[in-house]
C-alpha positions as CSV (number, residue, x, y, z in Angstrom):
1,M,29.9,-5.7,-18.7
2,K,26.2,-6.6,-18.7
3,T,25.4,-3.4,-16.8
4,V,27.4,-1.2,-19.2
5,L,25.5,-2.6,-22.1
6,A,22.2,-1.7,-20.4
7,L,23.3,1.9,-20.4
8,L,24.5,1.8,-24.0
9,C,21.2,0.5,-25.4
10,L,19.5,3.7,-24.1
11,I,21.8,6.2,-25.8
12,P,20.3,6.7,-29.3
13,A,22.3,7.9,-32.3
14,A,22.7,11.6,-32.6
15,T,19.9,11.9,-35.2
16,S,17.5,9.4,-33.5
17,K,14.3,10.7,-31.9
18,L,13.3,7.4,-30.4
19,I,13.8,7.6,-26.6
20,V,12.6,5.5,-23.7
21,P,13.1,6.0,-20.0
22,Q,16.1,4.2,-18.6
23,W,14.1,1.6,-16.7
24,I,13.2,0.2,-20.0
25,S,16.5,-1.5,-20.5
26,D,18.4,-4.8,-20.4
27,G,17.6,-7.0,-17.4
28,M,14.4,-5.0,-16.5
29,I,11.7,-6.5,-14.4
30,L,8.1,-6.2,-15.7
31,Q,5.3,-6.4,-13.2
32,M,3.4,-9.7,-13.7
33,N,-0.3,-10.0,-13.5
34,K,-0.7,-12.6,-10.8
35,Q,-1.9,-12.5,-7.2
36,Y,-3.2,-9.0,-7.2
37,G,-0.6,-8.0,-9.8
38,A,-1.1,-5.7,-12.8
39,R,-0.5,-5.4,-16.5
40,S,2.7,-3.7,-17.6
41,F,3.2,-0.7,-19.8
42,L,6.0,0.7,-22.0
43,N,6.4,4.2,-23.1
44,G,8.7,6.6,-24.9
45,I,9.1,9.5,-27.3
46,S,9.4,9.3,-31.1
47,D,8.9,11.6,-34.1
48,A,5.6,13.4,-33.8
49,G,2.9,11.4,-35.5
50,S,5.1,8.5,-36.3
51,K,4.2,4.8,-35.9
52,V,6.0,2.9,-33.2
53,T,6.3,-0.9,-33.3
54,I,7.0,-2.7,-30.1
55,T,7.8,-6.4,-30.3
56,A,7.7,-8.0,-26.9
57,G,8.5,-11.7,-27.1
58,S,6.3,-13.1,-29.8
59,T,3.7,-10.3,-29.7
60,K,3.8,-7.2,-31.8
61,Y,2.1,-3.9,-30.9
62,I,1.8,-0.8,-33.2
63,V,0.9,2.6,-31.7
64,D,0.9,6.1,-33.0
65,A,3.1,8.7,-31.4
66,D,1.3,11.8,-30.3
67,P,1.1,14.3,-33.3
68,V,2.4,17.1,-31.1
69,D,4.9,15.9,-28.6
70,G,5.7,12.4,-30.0
71,K,4.9,10.6,-26.8
72,W,3.6,7.0,-27.0
73,E,2.5,4.3,-24.6
74,V,1.4,0.7,-24.9
75,M,0.0,-1.9,-22.5
76,I,1.5,-5.3,-23.1
77,N,-0.3,-8.6,-22.6
78,P,-0.5,-9.8,-19.0
79,S,1.8,-12.5,-17.8
80,S,1.5,-14.8,-14.8
81,S,4.8,-16.5,-15.5
82,H,8.4,-15.5,-15.0
83,A,9.2,-15.7,-18.7
84,S,12.2,-13.8,-19.9
85,I,11.7,-11.9,-23.2
86,N,13.5,-9.6,-25.5
87,I,11.9,-6.4,-26.6
88,A,12.5,-4.5,-29.8
89,I,11.2,-0.9,-30.3
90,T,11.3,0.7,-33.8
91,N,9.7,3.8,-35.4
92,T,8.9,4.9,-38.9
93,A,12.3,6.5,-39.4
94,G,14.0,3.2,-38.7
95,D,15.4,4.1,-35.2
96,K,15.6,1.1,-33.0
97,I,16.1,0.2,-29.3
98,N,16.7,-3.4,-28.1
99,V,16.0,-4.6,-24.6
100,N,17.4,-8.0,-23.8
101,G,16.5,-10.3,-20.9
102,A,13.3,-8.5,-19.6
103,T,11.6,-10.7,-17.0
104,F,8.2,-10.8,-15.5
105,G,8.1,-10.7,-11.8
106,D,7.3,-8.1,-9.0
107,V,8.5,-4.5,-8.8
108,L,9.0,-2.9,-5.5
109,F,9.4,0.9,-5.7
110,C,11.2,2.4,-2.7
111,S,11.1,6.1,-2.1
112,G,11.4,8.9,0.6
113,Q,14.3,10.7,2.2
114,S,17.5,9.8,3.9
115,N,16.2,6.8,6.0
116,M,15.2,5.2,2.7
117,V,18.6,6.1,1.2
118,F,20.2,4.6,4.4
119,P,22.6,2.0,3.0
120,M,23.0,-1.7,3.8
121,E,26.5,-1.2,5.1
122,N,25.1,0.8,8.1
123,V,22.5,-1.7,9.4
124,L,22.9,-4.0,12.4
125,N,24.9,-7.0,11.6
126,A,25.7,-5.6,8.2
127,T,28.3,-8.3,7.2
128,E,25.8,-11.1,7.8
129,E,22.9,-9.3,6.2
130,L,24.9,-8.5,3.0
131,A,25.8,-12.2,2.7
132,T,22.1,-13.2,2.5
133,L,22.1,-11.9,-1.1
134,A,23.6,-15.3,-2.1
135,N,20.1,-16.8,-1.5
136,F,18.2,-14.1,-3.5
137,Q,19.8,-14.2,-6.9
138,Q,16.5,-13.5,-8.5
139,F,16.7,-9.9,-7.4
140,R,17.6,-7.0,-9.8
141,F,18.4,-3.5,-8.6
142,F,17.8,-0.1,-10.0
143,Q,19.2,3.0,-8.1
144,T,18.0,6.4,-9.4
145,A,20.6,9.2,-9.6
146,L,19.8,12.2,-7.4
147,N,18.2,15.0,-9.4
148,Y,15.6,17.7,-9.2
149,S,13.8,19.7,-11.9
150,S,11.3,22.6,-12.1
151,T,9.5,20.8,-15.0
152,P,8.5,17.1,-15.5
153,L,11.1,15.0,-17.1
154,D,10.4,12.0,-19.4
155,V,13.8,10.4,-18.7
156,L,16.2,10.3,-15.8
157,E,19.1,12.7,-15.9
158,G,22.5,12.6,-14.2
159,G,23.3,13.4,-10.6
160,A,25.0,11.9,-7.5
161,C,25.1,8.1,-7.5
162,T,26.0,6.5,-4.2
163,A,26.0,2.9,-5.5
164,G,28.3,3.7,-8.4
165,I,25.9,2.5,-11.0
166,C,22.7,4.5,-11.4
167,N,19.7,4.7,-13.8
168,S,20.4,1.1,-14.9
169,W,19.4,-2.4,-13.9
170,V,22.0,-4.4,-11.9
171,D,21.7,-8.1,-11.4
172,A,22.4,-9.8,-8.1
173,Q,25.7,-11.2,-9.2
174,T,26.9,-7.6,-9.9
175,A,25.4,-6.3,-6.7
176,G,27.4,-8.8,-4.7
177,A,30.7,-8.4,-6.6
178,K,33.8,-6.8,-5.1
179,N,32.7,-7.5,-1.5
180,Y,29.2,-6.3,-2.1
181,T,30.3,-2.8,-3.2
182,Y,26.9,-2.1,-4.9
183,L,24.7,-3.6,-2.3
184,K,26.5,-1.9,0.5
185,N,25.4,1.4,-0.9
186,F,21.8,0.4,-1.8
187,S,18.8,1.2,0.3
188,A,18.6,-1.1,3.3
189,M,14.9,-0.7,3.7
190,C,14.3,-1.7,0.0
191,Y,16.5,-4.8,0.0
192,L,15.5,-6.1,3.4
193,T,11.8,-5.6,2.8
194,A,12.0,-7.4,-0.5
195,R,14.0,-10.2,1.1
196,E,11.6,-10.7,3.9
197,L,8.6,-10.5,1.6
198,T,10.1,-13.2,-0.5
199,R,10.5,-15.4,2.5
200,L,6.9,-15.0,3.4
201,R,5.5,-16.0,0.0
202,T,4.0,-19.4,0.0
203,I,3.3,-19.3,-3.8
204,D,6.1,-18.4,-6.3
205,A,8.7,-17.8,-3.6
206,G,11.3,-17.6,-6.4
207,T,9.6,-14.8,-8.2
208,P,12.1,-12.3,-9.7
209,V,11.9,-9.0,-7.9
210,G,12.9,-5.6,-9.2
211,L,14.0,-3.2,-6.4
212,V,13.8,0.4,-7.5
213,Q,15.4,3.0,-5.2
214,S,14.3,6.6,-5.9
215,A,15.0,8.5,-2.7
216,Y,16.7,11.8,-1.7
217,G,17.9,12.7,1.7
218,G,16.6,15.7,3.7
219,T,13.5,16.3,1.6
220,R,10.0,17.4,2.3
221,V,6.9,15.6,1.1
222,E,5.9,18.6,-1.1
223,A,8.9,18.1,-3.3
224,W,7.6,14.6,-4.1
225,M,4.2,15.8,-5.2
226,P,3.1,16.6,-8.8
227,E,1.5,19.9,-9.4
228,S,-2.1,18.4,-9.6
229,A,-1.8,16.9,-6.1
230,F,-1.8,20.3,-4.4
231,D,-5.4,20.8,-5.6
232,S,-6.5,18.1,-3.1
233,C,-5.4,20.3,-0.2
234,P,-6.8,23.7,-1.1
235,Q,-6.7,24.9,2.5
236,Y,-2.9,24.5,2.5
237,K,-2.0,25.1,-1.1
238,N,-0.9,28.7,-0.5
239,L,0.9,27.8,2.7
240,V,3.5,25.5,1.1
241,P,6.9,26.7,2.2
242,A,8.9,28.3,-0.6
243,R,12.1,26.2,-1.0
244,K,14.9,25.8,-3.5
245,D,16.6,23.0,-5.3
246,Q,15.6,19.5,-4.2
247,N,13.1,20.8,-1.6
248,A,11.2,23.0,-4.1
249,A,7.6,21.9,-4.5
250,M,7.3,19.3,-7.3
251,A,11.1,19.2,-7.9
252,L,11.7,15.6,-7.0
253,Y,8.4,14.3,-8.5
254,N,9.4,16.0,-11.8
255,A,12.9,14.5,-11.9
256,M,12.8,11.2,-10.0
257,I,9.2,10.0,-10.2
258,N,7.7,11.2,-13.4
259,P,10.1,9.2,-15.6
260,F,8.6,6.1,-13.9
261,K,5.0,7.1,-14.3
262,T,4.1,4.2,-16.6
263,M,6.1,1.6,-14.7
264,S,3.6,-0.9,-13.2
265,V,4.6,-2.0,-9.7
266,R,3.5,-4.5,-7.0
267,A,3.9,-1.8,-4.3
268,T,5.6,1.3,-3.1
269,I,7.3,1.5,0.3
270,W,7.8,5.0,1.7
271,Y,10.0,6.3,4.5
272,Q,9.9,10.1,4.9
273,G,8.5,12.7,7.2
274,E,11.5,13.8,9.2
275,A,12.0,17.0,7.2
276,N,8.3,17.9,7.6
277,A,8.5,17.2,11.3
278,D,11.7,19.3,11.8
279,E,10.2,22.4,10.1
280,K,6.8,23.5,11.2
281,I,4.5,26.0,9.4
282,A,3.4,28.8,11.8
283,G,-0.3,28.6,12.6
284,V,-0.9,25.3,10.8
285,D,-1.9,22.0,12.4
286,Q,1.1,19.9,11.6
287,T,-0.8,16.6,11.6
288,A,-3.6,17.8,9.4
289,Y,-1.2,19.4,7.0
290,Y,1.0,16.4,6.5
291,A,-1.9,13.9,6.4
292,C,-3.5,15.9,3.6
293,M,-0.3,16.4,1.6
294,Y,0.9,12.9,2.0
295,Q,-2.4,11.3,1.1
296,A,-2.8,13.6,-1.9
297,M,0.7,12.5,-3.0
298,I,-0.2,8.8,-2.8
299,A,-3.5,9.4,-4.7
300,S,-1.6,11.4,-7.4
301,W,1.1,8.8,-7.9
302,R,-1.6,6.2,-8.3
303,D,-3.6,8.3,-10.7
304,K,-0.6,9.1,-12.9
305,K,0.3,5.5,-13.3
306,G,-3.2,4.6,-14.4
307,M,-3.0,1.0,-13.2
308,G,-5.4,1.2,-10.3
309,D,-4.5,1.5,-6.7
310,F,-1.3,-0.4,-6.1
311,A,-0.2,-1.3,-2.6
312,W,1.4,1.4,-0.5
313,I,3.3,0.8,2.8
314,T,4.5,3.5,5.1
315,Q,7.3,3.3,7.6
316,Q,6.1,5.3,10.6
317,L,8.8,7.5,12.1
318,P,11.0,6.0,14.9
319,P,12.5,8.2,17.6
320,S,14.8,11.1,16.7
321,V,16.1,11.5,20.3
322,V,17.5,9.2,23.0
323,S,15.8,8.0,26.1
324,G,15.6,10.5,28.9
325,T,15.5,13.6,26.6
326,P,13.5,16.3,28.4
327,M,9.8,16.1,27.5
328,S,9.7,19.8,26.7
329,Q,12.2,19.0,23.9
330,Q,10.5,15.8,22.8
331,L,7.2,17.6,22.3
332,E,8.9,20.0,19.8
333,T,10.4,17.5,17.4
334,G,7.2,17.0,15.5
335,R,7.5,13.2,15.5
336,I,4.2,12.7,17.4
337,Q,2.3,14.8,14.9
338,I,3.8,13.2,11.8
339,R,3.2,9.7,13.2
340,L,-0.5,10.5,13.7
341,A,-0.6,11.8,10.1
342,E,1.0,8.7,8.8
343,A,-1.5,6.5,10.7
344,E,-4.3,8.3,8.7
345,T,-3.1,6.3,5.6
346,V,-4.0,3.0,7.2
347,P,-7.4,1.8,5.8
348,H,-10.4,2.8,8.0
349,T,-14.0,3.7,7.5
350,D,-14.4,6.7,5.1
351,G,-10.6,7.0,4.9
352,L,-8.9,8.7,2.0
353,T,-6.4,5.9,1.4
354,D,-6.9,2.2,0.9
355,I,-4.7,-0.8,-0.2
356,S,-2.2,0.5,2.3
357,G,-0.4,-0.4,5.5
358,M,2.2,0.7,8.0
359,S,5.3,-0.5,9.8
360,V,5.2,0.9,13.3
361,G,8.6,2.2,14.4
362,L,8.1,4.0,17.7
363,D,10.3,1.4,19.5
364,M,13.1,1.3,16.9
365,G,15.4,4.0,18.3
366,G,19.2,3.7,18.2
367,R,22.3,5.5,16.9
368,S,23.9,4.6,13.6
369,A,27.0,6.0,11.8
370,W,24.5,8.6,10.5
371,G,23.3,9.6,13.9
372,V,20.3,9.1,16.2
373,D,17.8,10.2,13.6
374,H,18.9,7.3,11.4
375,P,18.5,4.3,13.6
376,P,20.4,1.2,12.5
377,N,17.7,-1.4,13.1
378,K,16.3,-1.3,9.6
379,N,16.4,-5.1,9.9
380,E,13.3,-5.2,12.1
381,M,11.6,-2.2,10.5
382,S,11.8,-4.0,7.1
383,R,10.5,-7.2,8.6
384,R,7.5,-5.4,9.9
385,M,7.1,-3.7,6.6
386,A,7.2,-7.0,4.7
387,L,4.5,-8.5,7.0
388,S,2.2,-5.5,6.3
389,L,3.1,-5.6,2.6
390,Y,2.2,-9.3,2.2
391,H,-1.2,-8.7,3.9
392,V,-1.9,-5.6,1.8
393,A,-0.6,-6.5,-1.6
394,F,-1.5,-10.1,-1.7
395,G,-4.7,-10.1,0.3
396,V,-3.4,-12.8,2.7
397,Q,-4.9,-12.8,6.2
398,G,-4.0,-14.0,9.7
399,R,-0.6,-15.5,10.6
400,F,2.3,-15.8,8.2
401,T,5.3,-18.2,8.2
402,A,8.7,-17.0,6.9
403,A,10.7,-19.9,5.5
404,P,14.3,-20.4,6.7
405,V,16.7,-19.4,4.0
406,G,20.5,-19.9,4.4
407,S,21.5,-18.3,7.7
408,L,18.1,-16.7,8.2
409,K,15.9,-18.6,10.7
410,G,12.2,-19.1,10.0
411,Y,9.5,-17.6,12.1
412,N,5.7,-17.4,12.4
413,S,3.9,-14.2,13.1
414,Y,0.6,-12.3,12.9
415,W,0.8,-9.7,10.1
416,T,0.5,-6.7,12.5
417,G,0.7,-5.5,16.0
418,P,-2.5,-4.4,17.8
419,V,-4.5,-2.0,15.6
420,F,-6.6,0.6,17.5
421,K,-10.3,0.3,16.8
422,S,-12.3,2.2,19.4
423,A,-12.4,3.4,23.0
424,T,-15.5,3.6,25.3
425,Q,-16.0,4.2,29.0
426,T,-17.7,1.6,31.2
427,A,-18.0,0.9,34.9
428,D,-14.6,-0.9,34.7
429,G,-12.9,2.1,33.2
430,V,-11.8,3.0,29.6
431,V,-12.1,0.0,27.4
432,I,-9.9,0.1,24.2
433,S,-10.7,-2.4,21.5
434,V,-8.2,-3.4,18.8
435,D,-8.9,-5.2,15.5
436,E,-9.9,-8.8,15.9
437,G,-6.8,-11.1,15.9
438,S,-4.2,-8.3,16.3
439,G,-4.3,-8.2,20.1
440,F,-3.5,-11.7,21.2
441,G,-1.3,-11.9,24.3
442,M,-0.9,-8.1,24.7
443,S,1.3,-6.7,27.4
444,L,3.3,-3.6,28.3
445,K,7.1,-3.9,27.9
446,D,10.1,-1.7,28.4
447,V,11.5,-0.6,25.1
448,E,14.8,-2.2,24.2
449,G,17.1,-1.2,21.4
450,L,20.6,-1.3,20.0
451,N,23.1,1.2,18.7
452,V,25.1,0.1,15.7
453,N,28.1,-0.5,18.0
454,G,26.1,-3.0,20.0
455,S,25.5,-0.7,23.0
456,S,22.0,-0.3,24.5
457,A,19.5,2.2,23.0
458,G,16.7,1.1,25.2
459,C,14.6,2.9,27.8
460,T,15.9,4.6,31.0
461,L,12.5,5.6,32.5
462,C,10.7,2.5,31.1
463,C,7.2,1.3,32.1
464,A,7.7,2.0,35.8
465,K,8.2,5.7,35.4
466,M,6.8,6.6,32.0
467,P,3.8,4.3,31.0
468,P,2.3,5.1,27.6
469,F,-1.5,5.6,28.2
470,E,-3.1,9.0,29.1
471,V,-6.7,10.1,29.6
472,F,-8.2,13.5,29.5
473,V,-10.2,14.1,32.7
474,N,-11.4,17.4,34.1
475,G,-9.5,19.4,31.6
476,N,-6.1,17.7,32.1
477,W,-4.2,14.8,30.8
478,S,-3.5,12.1,33.4
479,T,-1.0,9.3,33.0
480,I,-2.4,5.8,33.7
481,P,0.1,3.7,35.8
482,A,1.2,0.5,34.2
483,S,-0.4,-1.4,37.1
484,S,-3.8,0.1,36.1
485,V,-3.6,-1.3,32.6
486,T,-5.0,-4.8,32.1
487,T,-5.3,-6.7,28.8
488,A,-7.4,-9.6,27.4
489,T,-7.5,-10.8,23.8
490,D,-8.2,-7.7,21.6
491,V,-9.2,-5.6,24.6
492,I,-7.2,-3.1,26.8
493,T,-8.8,-1.7,30.0
494,L,-7.5,1.4,31.8
495,K,-8.7,1.8,35.4
496,V,-9.6,5.4,35.8
497,Q,-11.9,7.6,38.0
498,G,-14.0,10.4,36.5
499,T,-15.5,11.1,33.1
500,V,-13.0,10.6,30.3
501,S,-13.4,12.4,27.0
502,Q,-10.2,11.4,25.2
503,V,-7.4,8.8,25.4
504,R,-4.0,8.9,23.9
505,Y,-1.1,6.5,23.7
506,A,2.7,6.9,23.1
507,W,2.6,10.7,23.3
508,S,6.4,11.4,23.1
509,D,9.2,11.2,20.6
510,F,11.1,8.4,22.4
511,V,8.4,6.1,23.8
512,E,9.8,4.4,26.9
513,C,7.1,1.7,27.3
514,V,5.1,0.0,24.5
515,L,2.2,-2.3,24.3
516,Y,3.1,-5.4,22.3
517,N,1.1,-8.4,21.2
518,N,2.4,-12.0,21.5
519,D,4.5,-11.6,18.4
520,S,6.4,-8.7,19.8
521,L,4.7,-6.3,17.3
522,P,3.7,-2.9,18.8
523,L,0.5,-0.9,19.0
524,G,0.9,2.3,17.1
525,P,0.4,5.8,18.5
526,F,-3.2,7.1,18.6
527,L,-5.3,10.0,19.9
528,A,-9.0,9.2,20.1
529,N,-12.3,10.6,21.4
530,L,-14.4,8.1,23.4
531,T,-17.4,6.8,21.5
532,S,-20.8,5.6,22.5
533,S,-22.3,2.2,21.6
534,P,-23.6,2.0,18.0
535,S,-27.4,2.1,17.4
536,T,-29.1,-1.2,16.7
537,E,-32.2,0.4,15.2
538,I,-33.3,-1.4,12.0
539,A,-34.5,0.6,9.0
540,P,-38.0,-0.1,7.8
541,V,-38.6,-2.0,4.6
542,G,-39.3,0.2,1.6
543,V,-41.6,-0.2,-1.3
544,K,-40.8,-3.2,-3.5
545,E,-38.8,-2.5,-6.6
546,Q,-40.0,-3.8,-9.9
547,P,-37.8,-6.4,-11.7
548,I,-35.8,-4.7,-14.5
549,Q,-37.2,-5.0,-18.0
550,S,-33.9,-4.5,-19.9
551,P,-30.3,-5.6,-19.6
552,P,-28.4,-3.9,-16.7
553,L,-26.0,-1.3,-18.0
554,G,-23.1,0.2,-16.2
555,F,-19.4,-0.3,-15.2
556,N,-17.6,-3.5,-14.5
557,S,-14.2,-3.1,-12.7
558,W,-12.2,-6.0,-14.2
559,N,-11.2,-4.8,-17.7
560,F,-9.3,-1.7,-16.4
561,Y,-8.6,-2.2,-12.7
562,H,-8.3,-6.0,-12.5
563,C,-7.5,-6.5,-8.8
564,N,-6.2,-3.0,-8.1
565,I,-9.7,-1.8,-7.0
566,D,-10.8,-0.3,-3.6
567,E,-13.7,1.6,-2.1
568,N,-12.4,5.0,-2.9
569,T,-11.9,4.1,-6.6
570,V,-15.4,2.7,-6.7
571,K,-16.8,6.0,-5.2
572,K,-14.9,8.0,-7.9
573,V,-16.4,5.8,-10.6
574,I,-19.9,6.3,-9.2
575,D,-19.4,10.1,-8.9
576,A,-18.0,10.3,-12.5
577,M,-21.0,8.3,-13.9
578,V,-23.4,10.7,-12.2
579,A,-21.5,13.8,-13.3
580,N,-21.0,12.9,-16.9
581,G,-24.6,11.9,-17.6
582,M,-24.1,8.2,-17.8
583,K,-26.6,7.6,-14.9
584,D,-29.3,9.6,-16.6
585,A,-28.6,7.7,-19.9
586,G,-29.4,4.4,-18.1
587,Y,-25.9,3.3,-17.1
588,Q,-26.7,2.8,-13.4
589,Y,-24.8,-0.3,-12.3
590,V,-21.3,-0.4,-10.8
591,N,-20.0,-3.9,-10.3
592,I,-16.8,-5.1,-8.5
593,D,-15.6,-8.0,-10.5
594,D,-13.5,-10.3,-8.2
595,C,-10.7,-9.5,-5.7
596,W,-12.9,-8.0,-3.1
597,Q,-13.2,-11.1,-0.8
598,V,-10.5,-12.7,1.3
599,G,-12.0,-15.3,3.6
600,R,-14.9,-16.4,5.8
601,T,-15.8,-16.0,9.4
602,S,-16.3,-19.1,11.7
603,N,-20.0,-19.1,10.7
604,G,-19.2,-19.0,7.0
605,T,-19.9,-15.3,6.3
606,I,-17.8,-13.9,3.5
607,I,-15.2,-11.3,4.5
608,P,-14.4,-8.3,2.3
609,D,-10.7,-7.3,2.0
610,P,-10.2,-5.0,5.0
611,V,-7.4,-3.0,3.2
612,R,-9.4,-2.5,0.1
613,F,-12.9,-2.1,1.5
614,P,-12.4,-1.0,5.2
615,S,-15.9,0.6,5.4
616,G,-17.5,-2.6,4.2
617,M,-19.7,-3.5,1.2
618,K,-22.9,-2.2,2.8
619,H,-21.2,1.2,3.1
620,L,-20.5,1.1,-0.7
621,A,-24.0,0.0,-1.5
622,D,-25.4,2.8,0.6
623,Y,-23.1,5.3,-1.2
624,A,-24.2,4.1,-4.6
625,H,-27.9,4.3,-3.6
626,S,-27.4,7.8,-2.3
627,K,-26.3,8.8,-5.8
628,G,-29.2,7.1,-7.5
629,M,-26.9,4.2,-8.6
630,K,-26.9,0.4,-8.2
631,F,-24.1,-1.6,-6.7
632,G,-23.0,-5.2,-7.5
633,V,-20.4,-7.8,-6.6
634,Y,-18.9,-10.9,-8.2
635,T,-18.7,-14.5,-7.0
636,A,-18.2,-18.0,-8.5
637,R,-20.0,-21.3,-8.3
638,A,-16.8,-23.0,-7.1
639,Q,-14.6,-23.2,-4.1
640,N,-12.5,-20.3,-5.5
641,T,-13.0,-17.5,-7.9
642,C,-11.0,-16.9,-11.0
643,Q,-8.5,-15.0,-8.9
644,D,-8.5,-17.6,-6.2
645,R,-10.6,-15.6,-3.8
646,P,-13.2,-17.6,-1.8
647,G,-16.0,-18.8,-4.1
648,S,-19.6,-19.6,-3.2
649,Y,-20.0,-23.3,-3.9
650,G,-21.7,-24.9,-0.9
651,M,-22.1,-21.4,0.7
652,E,-24.8,-20.1,-1.6
653,V,-27.5,-19.5,1.1
654,I,-25.1,-17.7,3.4
655,D,-23.7,-15.5,0.6
656,A,-27.1,-14.7,-0.9
657,D,-28.5,-13.7,2.6
658,T,-25.3,-11.6,3.2
659,Y,-25.7,-9.8,-0.2
660,C,-29.3,-9.1,0.7
661,D,-28.2,-7.6,4.1
662,W,-25.6,-5.4,2.4
663,G,-28.2,-4.0,-0.1
664,I,-26.5,-5.5,-3.2
665,D,-28.4,-4.9,-6.4
666,Y,-26.5,-7.1,-8.8
667,V,-24.5,-10.3,-8.5
668,K,-22.3,-11.7,-11.2
669,I,-22.2,-15.4,-10.7
670,D,-19.3,-17.0,-12.6
671,V,-18.5,-20.7,-13.1
672,C,-14.8,-20.2,-13.0
673,H,-13.0,-23.3,-11.5
674,G,-16.4,-25.0,-11.1
675,Q,-17.0,-26.3,-14.6
676,D,-16.7,-29.9,-13.6
677,Y,-18.7,-29.7,-10.4
678,K,-21.7,-32.1,-10.4
679,N,-24.1,-29.6,-8.8
680,V,-23.1,-26.4,-10.5
681,S,-26.6,-25.8,-11.8
682,S,-28.3,-26.4,-8.5
683,S,-25.8,-23.9,-7.0
684,W,-27.3,-21.2,-9.2
685,M,-30.8,-22.3,-8.2
686,K,-29.9,-21.9,-4.5
687,F,-28.8,-18.3,-5.2
688,H,-32.0,-17.6,-7.1
689,S,-34.3,-18.9,-4.4
690,R,-32.6,-16.9,-1.7
691,F,-32.6,-13.7,-3.8
692,E,-36.3,-14.2,-4.3
693,A,-36.7,-14.5,-0.5
694,C,-34.7,-11.2,-0.3
695,Y,-37.1,-9.6,-2.7
696,Q,-40.2,-10.7,-0.7
697,N,-38.7,-9.6,2.7
698,T,-37.0,-6.3,1.7
699,G,-38.5,-5.2,-1.6
700,R,-35.0,-5.1,-3.1
701,Y,-34.6,-6.8,-6.5
702,I,-31.2,-8.4,-7.0
703,V,-30.2,-9.0,-10.6
704,Q,-28.2,-12.2,-11.1
């Protein structure tokens, strides 16, 4: 009955012109502004030019509907609690929509093609997995009906609905009713990822979670892109395949994403790429094409929401064939190419996408009721996705502990498998470095796996006959025997003769042998050129700058972006201020206000968030300087900042020297959480004295 009422409240009277998208309905989850969260928005359509009054809890907002199309939007006050509120929306004509039981929590948006649609009833140990819902009654579900459109829609329209209730919020009690009828037909990746993320959370583990499934099987990435996204790939814009219905360019974005464009979310998880792998475009590099289109899609979804760069996690494609499939056939499935393109979304120096992560799936083969291309072990894929999501969305570093809940056992794990960093050639052979901490206890292992009926889906050739590393020597690719691969913490060495120019790993659809770390998390596929050692040359000191004679003017990130800020967004802000004349008008400072720091090294040096600022803060300072701009950061004279990032109290000298080394021009020093500290004034003086030393040594003046 509760679910039916949620639908009825969205059906206005015949003469009413007050309309809201269906996600604004009874039982909805509003994204809370806590731990890298975001402010929430509401939107709708009313009579053109009318006044719309929104009462959310005890707060009233009045906005004007657009004078032409009647569209309106409002940002509601942030909440860090899980308060439940009622919302009333009225317009000048007296039309009214009531929304009861809206709750602040986290929203997980789940999209892609059939492997995201893949239902709970088809996973490994489905009966046991369905029963875990009893321990996650704070979950609320929203399955989007399948639909496509040639023009952007403001509200969802009808279509196929696998769960039986679509375009409406469903509580956990309803999802579990009648032997889990609803949950059985809900996205396994969506539910299991949300469940595992909840188990990992050490703060607010009982946070309400809204799970939104908006996925459509057998679809290409181009169908999920808005029209503006294609401008980011001009070299491919005219090569997009002409398709009909759900695979037409923009068709799914228009119908199944645009109606959610103002919904604030904690993160999006994405599982797609099979359709693009299966159908190649003649004469086009498949990896470069998909990498461009996919990243353009991510950027456009973020831009359309206007809430900053929310977290984005990709499920890298698992095998689409069984072990022992002839290599000539495996090389034609496109999985290798799409996996490499998906890896481009992982944060890296000068990358296009930040605040992002990936669940590696190259060892997750198996046959389900839907076939080999739909492996049943969404259980482990989702666990890996949750580990990455906790790291990316919440800024948590290192090892995580999942709490035991009901029948689910607890575990402790690093957040990722080995992450490729670089490859060089030494007298010992090819030395591959992985990110610090990700490569503890690495070893090659035969791939194991299960079909849904319990039979083996593991390797047949395995490490003995098909090891995963290859090097390019004398114009040919040569396989490195498993016996010639040695590992140490964060380092892999391949014994090889001759001059190597490239190295690659996992170059097949079904990978028979995989390198794991001590937490049984795999190294993802890569293809890399060998690099030389970096230069250690130090740039000469320039002419000393003069202290500024007027207040610094520019842009501070907090008011709009809050914690949804990253290096690519900062670069866009810098470019915009240069292009629109603000720089020439004297607005030359761009400051990142909190949420950029995540920890300290063993010697106390502050660590920038690697998923938000993978190129480092010096890189951003150099970029700003190259545009004639100034760059700044935030800290606090306390153990923690306002957003509970590492503060500078007791670390002032180290931090000041670090900011000097980075080329920082401005430091906002807050007193958040440090008001009662005895030495808060002397803390500022320590900063000031070290900044003065920086000025004398480098000629750079730091405003503080």
